[in-house]
Short mmCIF file of C-alpha atoms and ligand atoms in Angstrom, two decimals:
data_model
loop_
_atom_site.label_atom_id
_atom_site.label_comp_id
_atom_site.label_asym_id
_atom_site.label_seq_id
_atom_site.Cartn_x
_atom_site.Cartn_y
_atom_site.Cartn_z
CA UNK A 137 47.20 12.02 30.22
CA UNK A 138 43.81 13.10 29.45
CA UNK A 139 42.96 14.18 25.98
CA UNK A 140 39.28 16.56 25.90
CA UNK A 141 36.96 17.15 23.19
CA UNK A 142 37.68 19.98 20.84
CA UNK A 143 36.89 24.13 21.48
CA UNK A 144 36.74 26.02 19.03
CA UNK A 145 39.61 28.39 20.44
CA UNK A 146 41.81 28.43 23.77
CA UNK A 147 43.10 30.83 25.17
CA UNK A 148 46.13 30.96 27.25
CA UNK A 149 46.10 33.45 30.55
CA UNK A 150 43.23 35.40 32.07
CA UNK A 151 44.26 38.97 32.01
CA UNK A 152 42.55 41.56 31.08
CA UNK A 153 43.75 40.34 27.22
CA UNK A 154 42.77 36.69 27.69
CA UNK A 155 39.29 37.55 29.66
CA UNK A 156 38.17 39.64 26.51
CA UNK A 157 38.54 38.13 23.62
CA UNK A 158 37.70 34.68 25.83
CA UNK A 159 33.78 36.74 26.09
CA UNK A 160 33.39 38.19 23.21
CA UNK A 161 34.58 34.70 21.04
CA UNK A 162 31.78 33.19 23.61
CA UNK A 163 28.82 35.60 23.48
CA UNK A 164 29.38 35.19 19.43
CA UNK A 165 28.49 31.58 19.94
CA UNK A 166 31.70 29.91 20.05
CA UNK A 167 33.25 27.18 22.76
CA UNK A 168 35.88 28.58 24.34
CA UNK A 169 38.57 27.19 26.86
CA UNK A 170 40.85 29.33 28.71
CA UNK A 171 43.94 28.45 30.62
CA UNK A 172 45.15 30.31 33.64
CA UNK A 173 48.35 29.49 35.63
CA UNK A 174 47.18 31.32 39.02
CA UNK A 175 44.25 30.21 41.27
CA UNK A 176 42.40 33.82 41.58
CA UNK A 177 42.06 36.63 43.18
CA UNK A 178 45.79 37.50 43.25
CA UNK A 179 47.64 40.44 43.49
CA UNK A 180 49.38 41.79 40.31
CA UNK A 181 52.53 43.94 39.90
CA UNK A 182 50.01 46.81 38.37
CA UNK A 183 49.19 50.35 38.83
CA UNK A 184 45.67 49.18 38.56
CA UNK A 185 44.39 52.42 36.55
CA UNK A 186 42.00 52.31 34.18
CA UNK A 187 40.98 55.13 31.25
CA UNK A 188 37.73 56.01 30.62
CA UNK A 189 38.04 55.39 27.09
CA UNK A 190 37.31 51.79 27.71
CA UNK A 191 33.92 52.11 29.81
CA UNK A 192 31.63 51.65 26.29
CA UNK A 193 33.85 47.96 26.03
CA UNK A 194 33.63 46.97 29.96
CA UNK A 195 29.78 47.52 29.40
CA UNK A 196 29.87 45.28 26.19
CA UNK A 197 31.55 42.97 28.04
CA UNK A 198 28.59 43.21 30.47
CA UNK A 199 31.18 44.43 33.54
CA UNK A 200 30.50 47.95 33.45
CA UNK A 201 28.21 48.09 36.36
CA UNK A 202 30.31 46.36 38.39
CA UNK A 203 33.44 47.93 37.73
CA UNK A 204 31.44 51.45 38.41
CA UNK A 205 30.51 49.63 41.86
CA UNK A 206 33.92 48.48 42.69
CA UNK A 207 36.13 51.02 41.64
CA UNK A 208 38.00 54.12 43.30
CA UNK A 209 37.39 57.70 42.41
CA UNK A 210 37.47 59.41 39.16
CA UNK A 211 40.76 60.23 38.74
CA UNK A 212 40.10 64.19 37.26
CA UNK A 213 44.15 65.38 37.73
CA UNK A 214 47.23 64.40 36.64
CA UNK A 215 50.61 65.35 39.13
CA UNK A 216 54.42 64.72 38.74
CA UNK A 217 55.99 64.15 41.62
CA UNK A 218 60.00 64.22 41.60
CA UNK A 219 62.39 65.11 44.55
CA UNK A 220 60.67 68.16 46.50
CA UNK A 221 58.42 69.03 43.24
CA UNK A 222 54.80 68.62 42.59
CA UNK A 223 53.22 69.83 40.00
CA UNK A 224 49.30 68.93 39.14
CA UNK A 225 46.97 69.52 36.11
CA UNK A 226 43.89 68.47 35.03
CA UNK A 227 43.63 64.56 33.42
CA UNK A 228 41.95 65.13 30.16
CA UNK A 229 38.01 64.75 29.67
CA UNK A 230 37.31 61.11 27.41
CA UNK A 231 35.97 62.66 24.17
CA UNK A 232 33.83 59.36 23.54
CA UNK A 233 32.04 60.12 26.85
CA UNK A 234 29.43 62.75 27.60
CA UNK A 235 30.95 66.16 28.37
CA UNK A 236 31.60 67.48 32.31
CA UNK A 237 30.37 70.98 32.35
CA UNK A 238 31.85 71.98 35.85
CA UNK A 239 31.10 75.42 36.99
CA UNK A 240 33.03 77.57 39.58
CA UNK A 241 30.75 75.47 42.38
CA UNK A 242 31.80 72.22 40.68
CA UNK A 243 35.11 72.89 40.23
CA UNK A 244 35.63 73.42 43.92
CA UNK A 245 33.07 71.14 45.12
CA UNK A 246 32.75 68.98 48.25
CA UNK A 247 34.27 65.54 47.35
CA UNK A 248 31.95 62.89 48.54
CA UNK A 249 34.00 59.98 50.87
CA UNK A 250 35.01 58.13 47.50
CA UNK A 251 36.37 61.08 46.08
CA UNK A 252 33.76 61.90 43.68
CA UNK A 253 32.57 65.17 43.03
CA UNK A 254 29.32 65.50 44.33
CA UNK A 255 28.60 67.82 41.99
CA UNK A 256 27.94 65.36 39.42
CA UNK A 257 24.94 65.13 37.46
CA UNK A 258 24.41 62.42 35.24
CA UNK A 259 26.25 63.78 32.13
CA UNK A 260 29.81 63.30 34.21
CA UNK A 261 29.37 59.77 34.10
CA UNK A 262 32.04 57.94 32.67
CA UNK A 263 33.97 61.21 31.43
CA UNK A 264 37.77 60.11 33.56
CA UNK A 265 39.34 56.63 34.83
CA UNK A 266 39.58 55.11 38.22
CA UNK A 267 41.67 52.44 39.60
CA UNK A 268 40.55 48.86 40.54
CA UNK A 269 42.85 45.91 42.22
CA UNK A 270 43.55 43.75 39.87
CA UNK A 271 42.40 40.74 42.46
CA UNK A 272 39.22 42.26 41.94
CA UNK A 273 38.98 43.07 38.29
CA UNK A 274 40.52 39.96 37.02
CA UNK A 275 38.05 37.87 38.89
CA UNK A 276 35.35 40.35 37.69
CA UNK A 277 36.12 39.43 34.04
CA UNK A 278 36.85 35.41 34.53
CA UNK A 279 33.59 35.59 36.03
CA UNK A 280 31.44 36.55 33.31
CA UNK A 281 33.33 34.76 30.54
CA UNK A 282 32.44 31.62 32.76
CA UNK A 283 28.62 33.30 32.41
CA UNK A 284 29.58 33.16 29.13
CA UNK A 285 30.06 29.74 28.44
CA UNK A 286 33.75 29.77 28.55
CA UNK A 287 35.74 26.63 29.94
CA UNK A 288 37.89 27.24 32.75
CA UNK A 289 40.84 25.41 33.76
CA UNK A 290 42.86 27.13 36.54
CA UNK A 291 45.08 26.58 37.88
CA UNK A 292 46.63 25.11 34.52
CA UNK A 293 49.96 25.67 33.19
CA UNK A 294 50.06 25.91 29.65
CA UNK A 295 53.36 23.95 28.63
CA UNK A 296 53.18 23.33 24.83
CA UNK A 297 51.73 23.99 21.58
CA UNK A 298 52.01 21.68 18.76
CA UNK A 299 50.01 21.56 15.04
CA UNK A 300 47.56 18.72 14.13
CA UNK A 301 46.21 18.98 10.94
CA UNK A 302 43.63 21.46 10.53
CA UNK A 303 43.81 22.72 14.62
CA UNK A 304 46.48 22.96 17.13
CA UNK A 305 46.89 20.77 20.72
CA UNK A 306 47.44 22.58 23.67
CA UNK A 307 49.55 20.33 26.78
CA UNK A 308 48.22 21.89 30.02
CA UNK A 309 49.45 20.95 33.10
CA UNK A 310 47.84 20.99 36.93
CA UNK A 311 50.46 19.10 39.33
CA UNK A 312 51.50 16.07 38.05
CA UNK A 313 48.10 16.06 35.76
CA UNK A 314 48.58 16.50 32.13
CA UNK A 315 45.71 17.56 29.62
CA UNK A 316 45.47 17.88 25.81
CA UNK A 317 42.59 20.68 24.21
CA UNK A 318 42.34 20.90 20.94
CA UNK A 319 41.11 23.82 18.94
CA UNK A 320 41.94 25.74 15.71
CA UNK A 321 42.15 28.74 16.71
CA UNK A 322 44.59 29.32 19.80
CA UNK A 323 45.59 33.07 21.27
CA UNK A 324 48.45 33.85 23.49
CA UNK A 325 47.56 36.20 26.08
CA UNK A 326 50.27 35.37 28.91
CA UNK A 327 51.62 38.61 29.18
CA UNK A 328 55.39 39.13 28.49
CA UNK A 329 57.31 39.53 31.67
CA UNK A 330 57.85 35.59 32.60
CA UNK A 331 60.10 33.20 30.27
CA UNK A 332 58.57 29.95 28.99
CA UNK A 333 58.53 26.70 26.42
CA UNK A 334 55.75 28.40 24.31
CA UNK A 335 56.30 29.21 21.17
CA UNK A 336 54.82 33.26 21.94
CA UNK A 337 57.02 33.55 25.14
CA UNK A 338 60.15 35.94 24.82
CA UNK A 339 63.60 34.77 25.87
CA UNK A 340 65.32 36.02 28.80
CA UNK A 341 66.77 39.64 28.90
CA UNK A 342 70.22 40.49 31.44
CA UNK A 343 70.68 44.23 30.51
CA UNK A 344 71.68 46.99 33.03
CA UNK A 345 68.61 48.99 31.96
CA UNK A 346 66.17 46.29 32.09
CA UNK A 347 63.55 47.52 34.26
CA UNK A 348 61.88 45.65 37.27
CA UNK A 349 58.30 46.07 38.04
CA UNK A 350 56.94 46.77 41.84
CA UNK A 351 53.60 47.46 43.44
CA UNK A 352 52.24 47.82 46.72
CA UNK A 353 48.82 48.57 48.71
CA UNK A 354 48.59 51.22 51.53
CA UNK A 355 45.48 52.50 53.44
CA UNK A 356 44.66 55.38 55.62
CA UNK A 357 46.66 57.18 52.43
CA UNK A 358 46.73 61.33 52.40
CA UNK A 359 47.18 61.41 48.42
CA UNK A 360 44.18 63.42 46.96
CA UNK A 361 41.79 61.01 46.27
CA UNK A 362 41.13 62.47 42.73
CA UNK A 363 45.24 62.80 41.83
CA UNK A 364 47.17 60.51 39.75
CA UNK A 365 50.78 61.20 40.35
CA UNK A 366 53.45 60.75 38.07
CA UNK A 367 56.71 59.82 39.81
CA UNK A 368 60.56 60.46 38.32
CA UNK A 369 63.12 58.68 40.82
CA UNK A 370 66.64 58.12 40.04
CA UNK A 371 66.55 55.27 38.12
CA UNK A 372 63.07 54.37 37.20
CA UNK A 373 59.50 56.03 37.37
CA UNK A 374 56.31 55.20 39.58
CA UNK A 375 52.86 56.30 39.81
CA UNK A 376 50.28 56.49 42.83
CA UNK A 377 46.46 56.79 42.21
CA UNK A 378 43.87 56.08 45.03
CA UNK A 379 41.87 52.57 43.80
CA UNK A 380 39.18 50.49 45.37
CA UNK A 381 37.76 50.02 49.93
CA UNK A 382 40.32 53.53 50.33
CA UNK A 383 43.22 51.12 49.25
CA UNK A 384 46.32 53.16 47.63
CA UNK A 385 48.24 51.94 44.55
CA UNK A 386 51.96 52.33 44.55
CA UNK A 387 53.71 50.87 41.78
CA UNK A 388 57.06 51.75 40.09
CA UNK A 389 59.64 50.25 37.61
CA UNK A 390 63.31 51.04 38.71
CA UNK A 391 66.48 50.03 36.72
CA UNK A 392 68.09 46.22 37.15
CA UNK A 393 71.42 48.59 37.89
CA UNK A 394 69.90 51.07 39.86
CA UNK A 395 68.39 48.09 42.10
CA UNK A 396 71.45 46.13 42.59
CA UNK A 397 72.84 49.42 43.82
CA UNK A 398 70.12 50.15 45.68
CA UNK A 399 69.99 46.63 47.57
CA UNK A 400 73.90 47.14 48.40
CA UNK A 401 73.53 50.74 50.15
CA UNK A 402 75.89 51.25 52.29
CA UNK A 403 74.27 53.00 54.88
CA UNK A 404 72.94 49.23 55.67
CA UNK A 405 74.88 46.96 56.75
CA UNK A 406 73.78 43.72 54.27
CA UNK A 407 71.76 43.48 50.99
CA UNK A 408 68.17 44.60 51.75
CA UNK A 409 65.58 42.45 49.71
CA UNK A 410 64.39 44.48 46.53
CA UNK A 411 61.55 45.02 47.63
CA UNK A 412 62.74 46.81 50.79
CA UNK A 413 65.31 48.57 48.91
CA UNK A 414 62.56 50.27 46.48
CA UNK A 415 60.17 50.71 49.25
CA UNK A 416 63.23 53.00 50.63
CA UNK A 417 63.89 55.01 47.25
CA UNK A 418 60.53 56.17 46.94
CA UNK A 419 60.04 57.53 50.15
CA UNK A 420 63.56 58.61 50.74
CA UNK A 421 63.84 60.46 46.93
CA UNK A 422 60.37 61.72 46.67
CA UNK A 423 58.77 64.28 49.46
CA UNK A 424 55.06 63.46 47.37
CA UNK A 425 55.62 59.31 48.38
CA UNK A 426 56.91 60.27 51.51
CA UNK A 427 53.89 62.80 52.42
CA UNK A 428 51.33 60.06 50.92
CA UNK A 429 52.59 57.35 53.02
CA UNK A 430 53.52 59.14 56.58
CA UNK A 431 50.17 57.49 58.39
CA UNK A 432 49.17 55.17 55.76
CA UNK A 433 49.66 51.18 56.85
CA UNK A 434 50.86 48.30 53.90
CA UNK A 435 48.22 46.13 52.78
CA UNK A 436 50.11 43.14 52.02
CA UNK A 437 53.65 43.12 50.87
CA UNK A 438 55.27 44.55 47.82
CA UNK A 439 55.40 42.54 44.81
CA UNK A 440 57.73 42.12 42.30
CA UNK A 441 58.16 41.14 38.32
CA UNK A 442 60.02 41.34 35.36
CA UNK A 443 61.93 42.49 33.80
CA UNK A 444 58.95 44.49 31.69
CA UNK A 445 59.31 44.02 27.85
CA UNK A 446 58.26 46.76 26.44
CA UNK A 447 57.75 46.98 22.58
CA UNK A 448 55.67 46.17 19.43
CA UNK A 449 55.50 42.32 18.69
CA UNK A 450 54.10 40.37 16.06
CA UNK A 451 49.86 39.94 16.48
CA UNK A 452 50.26 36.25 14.91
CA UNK A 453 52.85 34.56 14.11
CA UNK A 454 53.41 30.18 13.62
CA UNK A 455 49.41 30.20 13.74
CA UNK A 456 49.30 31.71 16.98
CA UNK A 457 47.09 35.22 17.39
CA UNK A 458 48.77 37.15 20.42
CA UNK A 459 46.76 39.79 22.58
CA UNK A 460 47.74 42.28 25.39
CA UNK A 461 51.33 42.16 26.54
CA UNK A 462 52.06 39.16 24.55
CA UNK A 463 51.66 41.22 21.01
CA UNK A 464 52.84 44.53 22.17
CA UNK A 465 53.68 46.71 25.43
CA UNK A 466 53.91 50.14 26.45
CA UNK A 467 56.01 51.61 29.25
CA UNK A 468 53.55 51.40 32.24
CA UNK A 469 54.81 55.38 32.36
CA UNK A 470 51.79 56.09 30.78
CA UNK A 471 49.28 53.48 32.63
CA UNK A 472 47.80 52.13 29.12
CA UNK A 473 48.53 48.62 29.48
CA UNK A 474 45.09 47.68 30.55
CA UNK A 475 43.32 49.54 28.46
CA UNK A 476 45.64 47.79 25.22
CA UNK A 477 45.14 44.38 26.92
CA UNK A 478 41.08 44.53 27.17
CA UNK A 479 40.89 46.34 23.61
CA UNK A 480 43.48 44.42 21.50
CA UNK A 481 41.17 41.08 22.89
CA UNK A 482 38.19 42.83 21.78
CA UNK A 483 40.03 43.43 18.21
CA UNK A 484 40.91 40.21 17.11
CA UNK A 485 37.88 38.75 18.76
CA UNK A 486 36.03 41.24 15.84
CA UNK A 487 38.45 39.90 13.41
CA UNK A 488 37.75 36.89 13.69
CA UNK A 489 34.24 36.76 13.68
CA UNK A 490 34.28 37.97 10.21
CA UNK A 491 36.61 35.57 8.28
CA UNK A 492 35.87 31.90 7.27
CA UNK A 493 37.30 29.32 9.50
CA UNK A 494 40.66 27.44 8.10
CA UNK A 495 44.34 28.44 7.30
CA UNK A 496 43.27 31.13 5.40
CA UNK A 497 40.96 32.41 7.15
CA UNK A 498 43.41 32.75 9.99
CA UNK A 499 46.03 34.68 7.95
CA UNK A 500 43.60 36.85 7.34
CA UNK A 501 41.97 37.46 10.36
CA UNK A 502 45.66 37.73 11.71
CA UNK A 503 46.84 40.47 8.83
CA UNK A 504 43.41 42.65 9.59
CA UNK A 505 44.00 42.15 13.48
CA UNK A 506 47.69 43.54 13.01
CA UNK A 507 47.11 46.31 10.85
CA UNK A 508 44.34 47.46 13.30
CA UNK A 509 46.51 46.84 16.31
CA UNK A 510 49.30 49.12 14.60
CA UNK A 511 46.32 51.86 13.82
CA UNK A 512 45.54 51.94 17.79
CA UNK A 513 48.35 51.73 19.77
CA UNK A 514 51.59 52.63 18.02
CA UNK A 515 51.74 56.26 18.71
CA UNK A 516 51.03 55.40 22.26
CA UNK A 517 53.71 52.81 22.58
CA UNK A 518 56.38 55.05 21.01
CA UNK A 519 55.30 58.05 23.33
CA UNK A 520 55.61 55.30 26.21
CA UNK A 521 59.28 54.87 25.27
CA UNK A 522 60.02 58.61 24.54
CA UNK A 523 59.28 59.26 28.29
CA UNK A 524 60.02 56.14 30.15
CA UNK A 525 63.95 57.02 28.38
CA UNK A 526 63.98 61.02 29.83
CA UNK A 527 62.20 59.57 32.91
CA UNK A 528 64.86 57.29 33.83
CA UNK A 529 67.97 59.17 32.38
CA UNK A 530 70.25 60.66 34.72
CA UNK A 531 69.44 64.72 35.71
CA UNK A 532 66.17 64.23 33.50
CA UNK A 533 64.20 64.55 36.39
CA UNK A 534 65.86 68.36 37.21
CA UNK A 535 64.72 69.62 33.72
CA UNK A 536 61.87 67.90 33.45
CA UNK A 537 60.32 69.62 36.98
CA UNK A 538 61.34 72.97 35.62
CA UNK A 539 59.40 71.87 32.43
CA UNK A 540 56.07 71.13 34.17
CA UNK A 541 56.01 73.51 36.86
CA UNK A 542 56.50 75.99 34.13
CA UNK A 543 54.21 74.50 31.32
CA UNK A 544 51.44 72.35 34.12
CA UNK A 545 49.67 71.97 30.62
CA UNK A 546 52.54 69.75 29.29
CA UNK A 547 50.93 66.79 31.85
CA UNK A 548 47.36 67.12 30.58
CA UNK A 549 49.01 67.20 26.94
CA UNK A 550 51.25 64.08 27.53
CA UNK A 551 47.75 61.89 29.28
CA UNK A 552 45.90 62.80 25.63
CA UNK A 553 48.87 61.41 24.08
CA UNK A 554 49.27 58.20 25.90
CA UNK A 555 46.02 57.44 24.91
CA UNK A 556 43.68 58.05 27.71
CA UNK A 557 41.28 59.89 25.44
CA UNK A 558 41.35 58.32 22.50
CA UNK A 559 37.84 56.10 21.59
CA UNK A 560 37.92 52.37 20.88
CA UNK A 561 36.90 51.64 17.20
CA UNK A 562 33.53 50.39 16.58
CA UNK A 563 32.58 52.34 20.16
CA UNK A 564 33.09 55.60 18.43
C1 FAD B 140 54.80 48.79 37.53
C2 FAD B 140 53.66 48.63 36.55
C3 FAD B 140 52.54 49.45 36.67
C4 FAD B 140 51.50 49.35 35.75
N1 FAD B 140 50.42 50.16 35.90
C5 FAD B 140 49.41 50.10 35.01
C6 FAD B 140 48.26 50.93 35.16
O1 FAD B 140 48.10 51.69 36.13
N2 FAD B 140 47.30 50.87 34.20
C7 FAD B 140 47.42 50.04 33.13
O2 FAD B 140 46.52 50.06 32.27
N3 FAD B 140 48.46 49.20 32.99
C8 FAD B 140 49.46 49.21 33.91
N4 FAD B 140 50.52 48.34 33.78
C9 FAD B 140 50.53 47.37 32.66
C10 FAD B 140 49.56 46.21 32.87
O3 FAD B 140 49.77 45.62 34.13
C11 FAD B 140 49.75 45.15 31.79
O4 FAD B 140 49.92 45.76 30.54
C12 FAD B 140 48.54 44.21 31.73
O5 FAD B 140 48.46 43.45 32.90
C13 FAD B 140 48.64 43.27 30.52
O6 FAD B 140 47.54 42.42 30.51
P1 FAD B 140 47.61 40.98 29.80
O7 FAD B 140 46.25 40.40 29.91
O8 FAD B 140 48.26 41.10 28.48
O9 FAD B 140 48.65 40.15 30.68
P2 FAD B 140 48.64 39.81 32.23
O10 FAD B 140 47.79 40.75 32.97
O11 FAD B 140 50.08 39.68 32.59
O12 FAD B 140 47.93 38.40 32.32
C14 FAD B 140 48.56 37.24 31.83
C15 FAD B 140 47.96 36.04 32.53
O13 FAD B 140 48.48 34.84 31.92
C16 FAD B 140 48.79 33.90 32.91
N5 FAD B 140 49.81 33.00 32.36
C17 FAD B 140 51.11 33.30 32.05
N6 FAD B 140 51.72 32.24 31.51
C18 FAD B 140 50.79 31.24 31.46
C19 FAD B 140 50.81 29.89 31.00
N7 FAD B 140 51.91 29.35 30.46
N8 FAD B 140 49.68 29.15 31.12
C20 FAD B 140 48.55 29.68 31.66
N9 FAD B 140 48.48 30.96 32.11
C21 FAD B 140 49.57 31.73 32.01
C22 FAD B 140 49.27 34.75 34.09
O14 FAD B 140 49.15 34.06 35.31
C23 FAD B 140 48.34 35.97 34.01
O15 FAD B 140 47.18 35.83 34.79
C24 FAD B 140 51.57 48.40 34.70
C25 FAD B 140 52.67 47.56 34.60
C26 FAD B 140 53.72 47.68 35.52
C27 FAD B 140 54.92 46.78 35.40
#
């Protein structure tokens, strides 16, 4: 066993949550060490879409330019797709971003090969979200906090955490190698959808409604490059959105009752694997999947994860600050989860660098990070659950067609309510 010299915090996963409050604790001047499980790039069971709302952070966290490089195109309308329905709007305008003003010319415009208007002056920089693989924007972040100054050590299993006087020790584990950090100040940001022997990890779940998470590339795609599709399927709800190199991103959550059902069809003779089984459900329940995929190839195989916990959690609890999935979740309905990942970092990273080190300092650092946590996502999280439970009720998806195709405004309405417009504070 190996025991190393002391950070000043560690971090535990590098997601989008881990990554930014790993950069911003590092640019503020302190040592950092984060701990990742994965060797990167990998895949992630994602949708991969990102709001505007959180370009002003990405360029504080000096990846802006990059992630403007890498992306897909602006994503400027919002669909639902459900049996033979589809229904499109436009995705609302990010009020902390300089206003679009599209004229009849504009709003018809050519779209350039990426999807972009090329109609854009410089004011529509910025103003809507676009998708990035998550193999690419993970490594985009670990990247810079390692510019930073932040310690790396992937791929390390974080297995325990245990007090020692003033600071906490942190077992990691690489094969058979075990390593003890030591810091004061130690942040969760694992995510929530895998069991574990931490002290922040949730137990296991067995309900019939759990839901399972999926995701899946395609290329050579006919989805409108500039359409983010909402999907309703019996059972669960999905979303497409065109991301990075012309790559589509599928990605759906679908009942654990629904699936076993699904996996035992009986117009197939054994038990498909999941994955085949909800590749098969979207396309065979949805004409928009079915249209989007008729020419398009897979790029790489469907992944799968889960179940997906959503919920509000505690932001610090036994001396352990939480960020991203591990302190709270929304429904991926709504595509936030991202955006709350890279901003709750950037919160309690803010927190923190205002209170004196120590116990108390750490209470209050956690009370302040909670409250502010509460302040920014709540609504969104309980809107998450509001539609994630008519999304994946049974005949929801009947009324809730006749809904939008009636009321087209009710999609742009629900996207400002999810949070896709709303400003991160101290970006205002
Ligand atoms: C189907 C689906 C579609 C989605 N679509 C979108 C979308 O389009 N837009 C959006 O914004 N959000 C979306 N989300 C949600 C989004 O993926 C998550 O909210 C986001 O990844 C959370 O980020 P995080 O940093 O908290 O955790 P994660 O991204 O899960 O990162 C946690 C990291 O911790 C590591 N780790 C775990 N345990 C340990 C350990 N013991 N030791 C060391 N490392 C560890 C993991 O390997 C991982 O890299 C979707 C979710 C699902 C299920």
């Amino acid at each position: 066993m190996t025991r190393l010299s002391a950070h000043d915090a560690i971090i535990i996963g590098a997601g989008p949550a881990g990554t930014s409050v790993a950069l911003t604790l590092a640019r503020r001047g302190w040592a950092v060490a984060i701990v990742e499980k994965s060797a990167f790039p990998r895949r992630k069971v994602c949708g991969e879409y990102i709001s505007a709302s959180n370009l002003a952070l990405l360029d504080q966290l000096e990846i802006g330019e990059a992630w403007r490089a890498n992306a897909g195109p602006e994503i400027r309308r919002v669909g639902f797709f459900s049996g033979e329905t589809r229904v499109e709007a436009p995705m609302p305008h990010a009020i902390d971003g300089p206003r679009v003003e599209r004229g009849p010319l504009a709003k018809d415009g050519p779209l350039a090969n990426d999807g972009r208007s090329t109609n854009d002056g410089p004011g529509a920089k910025d103003g809507f979200g676009r998708a990035l693989g998550r193999d690419i924007f993970d490594c985009l972040l670990l990247q810079a906090a390692r510019s930073a100054g932040v310690e790396i050590f992937q791929p390390c299993r974080a297995v325990a955490i245990d007090p020692d006087g003033e600071a906490q020790l942190v077992r990691i584990q690489a094969g058979n190698e075990t390593t003890i950090l030591r810091a004061p100040v130690i942040v969760a940001a694992h995510g929530s959808w895998e069991p574990g022997p931490l002290p922040s990890q949730l137990g296991k779940t067995n309900r019939p409604s759990d839901l399972f998470g999926f995701k899946a590339h395609f290329t050579g795609s006919s989805l409108a490059p500039d359409l983010m599709p909402l999907l309703v399927l019996p059972g669960g709800y999905g979303g497409m959105v065109s991301a990075d190199h012309g790559r589509l991103s599928i990605s759906c959550c679908i009942r654990r009752d629904m699936l076993a059902r699904l996996r035992k069809h009986p117009r197939h003779q054994s038990h498909l694997s999941a994955a085949e089984a909800v590749s098969r459900h979207l396309i065979e329940s949805c004409r928009g999947v079915r249209d989007a995929l008729e020419s398009a190839d897979a790029d790489g195989p469907w992944l799968a994860a889960g179940p997906i916990r959503p919920g509000i959690r505690s932001c610090y609890e036994r001396d352990i600050f939480r960020v991203g999935n591990a302190a709270g979740e929304s429904h991926p309905v709504i595509a936030e989860g991202i955006s709350m990942a890279l901003q709750s970092g950037w919160l309690l990273a803010s927190e923190l660098s205002h209170v004196p080190s120590g116990r108390a300092g750490r209470e209050t650092a956690g009370r302040r990070y909670e409250a502010a946590w509460k302040r920014l996502f709540s609504t969104r999280v309980y809107a998450a659950a509001v539609l994630a439970g008519i999304a994946v009720s049974p005949g929801s998806a009947a009324w809730m067609a006749t809904i939008v195709r009636n009321f087209p405004q009710a999609l742009t309405l629900g996207a400002q309510l999810s949070g896709k417009t709303k400003p991160v504070p101290g970006f205002v």
